[in-house]
GROMACS .gro file of C-alpha atoms in nm:
model
  266
    1MET     CA    1   9.524   4.985 -18.020
    2ASP     CA    2   9.526   5.274 -18.266
    3PRO     CA    3   9.893   5.333 -18.361
    4TYR     CA    4   9.837   5.693 -18.469
    5SER     CA    5   9.873   6.019 -18.277
    6ALA     CA    6   9.742   6.278 -18.524
    7LEU     CA    7   9.484   6.054 -18.691
    8ARG     CA    8   9.196   5.844 -18.564
    9TYR     CA    9   9.135   5.513 -18.745
   10GLU     CA   10   8.791   5.362 -18.681
   11GLN     CA   11   8.635   5.071 -18.868
   12ARG     CA   12   8.257   5.058 -18.881
   13ALA     CA   13   8.150   4.737 -19.052
   14GLN     CA   14   8.310   4.759 -19.399
   15THR     CA   15   8.384   5.133 -19.379
   16VAL     CA   16   8.689   5.295 -19.223
   17TRP     CA   17   8.658   5.648 -19.086
   18LEU     CA   18   8.985   5.842 -19.088
   19THR     CA   19   8.957   6.151 -18.868
   20LEU     CA   20   9.224   6.420 -18.887
   21ASN     CA   21   9.289   6.475 -18.517
   22ARG     CA   22   9.472   6.805 -18.474
   23PRO     CA   23   9.176   7.027 -18.382
   24GLU     CA   24   9.401   7.278 -18.204
   25ALA     CA   25   9.572   7.340 -18.540
   26MET     CA   26   9.252   7.318 -18.749
   27ASN     CA   27   9.376   6.977 -18.864
   28ALA     CA   28   9.657   7.132 -19.067
   29LEU     CA   29   9.872   6.875 -19.244
   30SER     CA   30  10.192   6.816 -19.047
   31ASP     CA   31  10.475   6.574 -19.121
   32VAL     CA   32  10.331   6.330 -18.869
   33LEU     CA   33   9.975   6.356 -19.001
   34CYS     CA   34  10.091   6.307 -19.360
   35ASP     CA   35  10.293   5.999 -19.265
   36GLU     CA   36  10.004   5.855 -19.068
   37LEU     CA   37   9.756   5.918 -19.349
   38ALA     CA   38   9.990   5.751 -19.600
   39ASP     CA   39  10.031   5.454 -19.366
   40ALA     CA   40   9.655   5.428 -19.313
   41VAL     CA   41   9.589   5.434 -19.688
   42GLY     CA   42   9.837   5.148 -19.736
   43ARG     CA   43   9.674   4.955 -19.453
   44ILE     CA   44   9.329   5.004 -19.606
   45GLU     CA   45   9.449   4.898 -19.951
   46ARG     CA   46   9.575   4.567 -19.810
   47ASP     CA   47   9.264   4.497 -19.600
   48ARG     CA   48   8.997   4.318 -19.804
   49GLY     CA   49   8.751   4.375 -19.520
   50VAL     CA   50   8.750   4.749 -19.592
   51ARG     CA   51   8.536   4.854 -19.886
   52VAL     CA   52   8.482   5.229 -19.833
   53VAL     CA   53   8.685   5.506 -19.669
   54VAL     CA   54   8.552   5.825 -19.510
   55LEU     CA   55   8.786   6.115 -19.436
   56THR     CA   56   8.678   6.385 -19.191
   57GLY     CA   57   8.817   6.622 -18.930
   58ALA     CA   58   8.793   6.667 -18.554
   59GLY     CA   59   8.668   6.998 -18.419
   60LYS     CA   60   8.559   7.295 -18.628
   61ALA     CA   61   8.770   7.236 -18.940
   62PHE     CA   62   8.811   6.959 -19.192
   63CYS     CA   63   9.161   7.077 -19.278
   64ALA     CA   64   9.305   7.429 -19.302
   65GLY     CA   65   9.588   7.324 -19.532
   66ALA     CA   66   9.954   7.247 -19.481
   67ASP     CA   67  10.113   7.327 -19.145
   68LEU     CA   68  10.380   7.558 -19.288
   69LYS     CA   69  10.441   7.706 -18.944
   70GLY     CA   70  10.544   7.365 -18.817
   71VAL     CA   71  10.803   7.328 -19.093
   72PHE     CA   72  11.005   7.614 -18.954
   73GLU     CA   73  10.919   7.581 -18.585
   74GLY     CA   74  11.019   7.235 -18.480
   75GLY     CA   75  10.891   7.038 -18.776
   76THR     CA   76  11.062   6.716 -18.880
   77ALA     CA   77  11.216   6.863 -19.197
   78THR     CA   78  11.589   6.803 -19.158
   79PRO     CA   79  11.826   7.102 -19.146
   80GLU     CA   80  12.056   6.941 -19.402
   81ALA     CA   81  11.779   6.931 -19.660
   82GLU     CA   82  11.842   7.175 -19.942
   83ASP     CA   83  11.495   7.321 -19.899
   84PRO     CA   84  11.286   7.202 -19.601
   85LEU     CA   85  10.973   7.365 -19.743
   86ASN     CA   86  11.003   7.176 -20.072
   87ALA     CA   87  11.065   6.852 -19.887
   88PHE     CA   88  10.754   6.907 -19.678
   89LEU     CA   89  10.533   7.002 -19.974
   90ASP     CA   90  10.656   6.694 -20.161
   91ARG     CA   91  10.551   6.486 -19.861
   92VAL     CA   92  10.203   6.640 -19.864
   93ALA     CA   93  10.163   6.590 -20.240
   94GLY     CA   94  10.286   6.231 -20.220
   95MET     CA   95  10.032   6.146 -19.951
   96ILE     CA   96   9.748   6.306 -20.146
   97ASP     CA   97   9.852   6.122 -20.464
   98ARG     CA   98   9.845   5.797 -20.270
   99LEU     CA   99   9.493   5.868 -20.144
  100ARG     CA  100   9.376   5.959 -20.494
  101ALA     CA  101   9.510   5.629 -20.629
  102LEU     CA  102   9.345   5.413 -20.362
  103PRO     CA  103   9.136   5.158 -20.555
  104LYS     CA  104   8.841   5.181 -20.315
  105PRO     CA  105   8.565   5.444 -20.296
  106THR     CA  106   8.652   5.740 -20.075
  107ILE     CA  107   8.424   6.006 -19.926
  108ALA     CA  108   8.535   6.339 -19.782
  109ALA     CA  109   8.297   6.445 -19.503
  110LEU     CA  110   8.366   6.816 -19.466
  111ASN     CA  111   8.272   6.908 -19.112
  112GLY     CA  112   8.403   7.266 -19.129
  113LEU     CA  113   8.660   7.496 -19.285
  114THR     CA  114   8.839   7.341 -19.583
  115MET     CA  115   9.123   7.539 -19.744
  116ALA     CA  116   9.436   7.502 -19.956
  117GLY     CA  117   9.587   7.160 -19.888
  118GLY     CA  118   9.262   7.067 -19.718
  119LEU     CA  119   9.074   7.132 -20.042
  120GLU     CA  120   9.333   6.932 -20.233
  121LEU     CA  121   9.292   6.648 -19.983
  122ALA     CA  122   8.914   6.656 -20.024
  123MET     CA  123   8.943   6.655 -20.405
  124ALA     CA  124   9.153   6.339 -20.384
  125CYS     CA  125   8.836   6.167 -20.261
  126ASP     CA  126   8.571   6.035 -20.498
  127LEU     CA  127   8.274   6.201 -20.328
  128ILE     CA  128   8.236   6.509 -20.108
  129VAL     CA  129   7.956   6.556 -19.856
  130ALA     CA  130   7.965   6.876 -19.652
  131ALA     CA  131   7.803   7.011 -19.339
  132GLY     CA  132   7.586   7.316 -19.394
  133SER     CA  133   7.830   7.540 -19.207
  134ALA     CA  134   8.136   7.424 -19.403
  135ARG     CA  135   8.324   7.682 -19.606
  136ILE     CA  136   8.564   7.589 -19.885
  137GLY     CA  137   8.843   7.783 -20.053
  138ASP     CA  138   9.188   7.755 -20.204
  139ALA     CA  139   9.373   8.030 -20.011
  140HIS     CA  140   9.723   7.957 -20.151
  141ALA     CA  141   9.740   8.302 -20.309
  142ASN     CA  142   9.684   8.465 -19.970
  143PHE     CA  143  10.032   8.355 -19.864
  144GLY     CA  144  10.216   8.362 -20.196
  145VAL     CA  145  10.218   7.982 -20.211
  146PHE     CA  146  10.162   7.791 -20.534
  147PRO     CA  147   9.936   7.483 -20.505
  148GLY     CA  148  10.118   7.156 -20.554
  149ALA     CA  149   9.865   6.878 -20.496
  150GLY     CA  150   9.574   6.960 -20.726
  151GLY     CA  151   9.470   7.319 -20.659
  152ALA     CA  152   9.566   7.440 -21.006
  153ALA     CA  153   9.552   7.106 -21.190
  154VAL     CA  154   9.248   6.926 -21.048
  155LEU     CA  155   9.018   7.208 -20.936
  156PRO     CA  156   8.954   7.338 -21.294
  157ARG     CA  157   8.863   6.984 -21.399
  158ARG     CA  158   8.610   6.964 -21.118
  159ILE     CA  159   8.439   7.302 -21.141
  160GLY     CA  160   8.560   7.453 -21.470
  161PRO     CA  161   8.838   7.706 -21.527
  162THR     CA  162   8.637   8.023 -21.458
  163ALA     CA  163   8.511   7.917 -21.115
  164ALA     CA  164   8.848   7.762 -21.033
  165LYS     CA  165   9.033   8.083 -21.115
  166TYR     CA  166   8.796   8.277 -20.891
  167LEU     CA  167   8.886   8.057 -20.593
  168LEU     CA  168   9.255   8.050 -20.686
  169PHE     CA  169   9.296   8.423 -20.751
  170THR     CA  170   9.086   8.563 -20.465
  171GLY     CA  171   9.178   8.319 -20.190
  172ASP     CA  172   8.819   8.353 -20.069
  173THR     CA  173   8.614   8.079 -19.906
  174MET     CA  174   8.263   7.994 -20.023
  175PRO     CA  175   7.974   7.818 -19.849
  176ALA     CA  176   7.975   7.451 -19.943
  177ALA     CA  177   7.620   7.482 -20.079
  178GLU     CA  178   7.739   7.721 -20.351
  179LEU     CA  179   7.978   7.456 -20.479
  180VAL     CA  180   7.712   7.188 -20.526
  181PRO     CA  181   7.588   7.329 -20.863
  182LEU     CA  182   7.950   7.350 -20.979
  183GLY     CA  183   8.002   6.980 -20.914
  184LEU     CA  184   8.267   6.999 -20.642
  185VAL     CA  185   8.036   6.897 -20.356
  186ASN     CA  186   7.784   6.616 -20.397
  187ARG     CA  187   7.557   6.701 -20.106
  188VAL     CA  188   7.522   6.946 -19.819
  189VAL     CA  189   7.349   6.824 -19.504
  190PRO     CA  190   7.273   6.981 -19.164
  191ASP     CA  191   7.576   6.982 -18.937
  192THR     CA  192   7.415   6.748 -18.687
  193GLU     CA  193   7.336   6.493 -18.958
  194LEU     CA  194   7.674   6.479 -19.133
  195THR     CA  195   7.799   6.161 -18.964
  196THR     CA  196   7.465   5.982 -18.997
  197GLU     CA  197   7.420   6.071 -19.362
  198VAL     CA  198   7.775   5.979 -19.459
  199ASP     CA  199   7.748   5.652 -19.266
  200ARG     CA  200   7.434   5.572 -19.464
  201LEU     CA  201   7.598   5.662 -19.794
  202ALA     CA  202   7.911   5.460 -19.715
  203ALA     CA  203   7.711   5.155 -19.608
  204GLY     CA  204   7.513   5.163 -19.930
  205ILE     CA  205   7.828   5.177 -20.140
  206ALA     CA  206   8.000   4.908 -19.931
  207ALA     CA  207   7.714   4.670 -20.013
  208LYS     CA  208   7.804   4.684 -20.382
  209SER     CA  209   8.062   4.463 -20.553
  210PRO     CA  210   8.409   4.585 -20.454
  211LEU     CA  211   8.537   4.453 -20.786
  212VAL     CA  212   8.295   4.654 -20.996
  213LEU     CA  213   8.353   4.964 -20.783
  214ARG     CA  214   8.729   4.935 -20.827
  215ARG     CA  215   8.692   4.888 -21.200
  216MET     CA  216   8.446   5.176 -21.229
  217LYS     CA  217   8.678   5.408 -21.038
  218GLN     CA  218   8.971   5.319 -21.263
  219ALA     CA  219   8.764   5.343 -21.582
  220VAL     CA  220   8.642   5.692 -21.489
  221ALA     CA  221   8.997   5.808 -21.416
  222ASP     CA  222   9.135   5.657 -21.737
  223GLY     CA  223   8.844   5.775 -21.950
  224LEU     CA  224   8.880   6.138 -21.845
  225GLU     CA  225   9.225   6.141 -22.001
  226GLN     CA  226   9.104   6.005 -22.337
  227PRO     CA  227   8.878   6.112 -22.621
  228GLN     CA  228   8.526   5.973 -22.577
  229ALA     CA  229   8.566   5.710 -22.850
  230THR     CA  230   8.882   5.578 -22.685
  231ALA     CA  231   8.718   5.584 -22.342
  232LEU     CA  232   8.428   5.379 -22.480
  233ARG     CA  233   8.669   5.119 -22.620
  234LEU     CA  234   8.845   5.099 -22.282
  235GLU     CA  235   8.510   5.057 -22.109
  236ARG     CA  236   8.422   4.765 -22.336
  237LEU     CA  237   8.759   4.598 -22.267
  238VAL     CA  238   8.695   4.621 -21.894
  239LEU     CA  239   8.346   4.477 -21.944
  240ASP     CA  240   8.491   4.186 -22.144
  241ALA     CA  241   8.714   4.102 -21.846
  242HIS     CA  242   8.443   4.169 -21.589
  243ARG     CA  243   8.189   3.931 -21.743
  244HIS     CA  244   8.405   3.638 -21.627
  245SER     CA  245   8.396   3.749 -21.263
  246HIS     CA  246   8.218   3.585 -20.971
  247ASP     CA  247   8.050   3.912 -20.877
  248ILE     CA  248   7.865   3.961 -21.206
  249ARG     CA  249   7.739   3.603 -21.195
  250GLU     CA  250   7.635   3.645 -20.831
  251GLY     CA  251   7.466   3.978 -20.901
  252LEU     CA  252   7.263   3.840 -21.192
  253ALA     CA  253   7.171   3.525 -20.998
  254ALA     CA  254   7.054   3.740 -20.707
  255PHE     CA  255   6.850   3.956 -20.945
  256VAL     CA  256   6.677   3.652 -21.095
  257GLY     CA  257   6.630   3.491 -20.754
  258LYS     CA  258   6.503   3.814 -20.599
  259ARG     CA  259   6.755   3.800 -20.314
  260LYS     CA  260   7.037   4.015 -20.182
  261PRO     CA  261   7.369   3.944 -20.360
  262GLU     CA  262   7.675   3.832 -20.168
  263PHE     CA  263   7.969   3.992 -20.347
  264LYS     CA  264   8.321   3.860 -20.296
  265GLY     CA  265   8.530   4.109 -20.487
  266TYR     CA  266   8.658   3.876 -20.758
   0.00000   0.00000   0.00000
């Protein structure tokens, strides 16, 4: 039985679909939803049967951001806390950091409106596929809120400082298709085909070696923080370790034998 109330956890073969399930609140991030997402990420990290994660939303929105209204109207932030808002935003940022650090490929399937904390949540994923009707924006500036989980730090790295400042300063939303050339969104598909296309993408990735995917994900993250020459040296060190793995031997044997490889993840 699914232990969550604000999140749906569904495993399809080697892919887990996490669906933000607060459609009445446009899937805004509440205390409960953040805790359940953090728990689900930990559960996925421990489960060797899960190779890919898809994050999407129920209803018309992927995620409209943090549920700031809930903080002050019956949220779980304790009255004795020095600043309930800060405590809540720290909770949101901590959950998003945990998702970003998950050593398995993650895909954000944007089914609708994606703003503020919702954009930061999507950017914590490795790939973003959006429905044609999806609109994406930062929106923090509209409410005098400063981003705290990647809006100002990650967005410029994804789409460049000029485009990032446009989204940050204006608070406007843009059609997902306009963000494909900027590199934020990988693909835009018809609304009715989002689930099918993301399922196909996830299944294709899940068939690859989980070990090489994990090492690739880490090498990309580490390399972005280093000069190219240093990143190349790090890549070679990872290769030196990887060449002793079962999966590289299995992959090469399958290539020579013209058969499908059976990767084990070690």
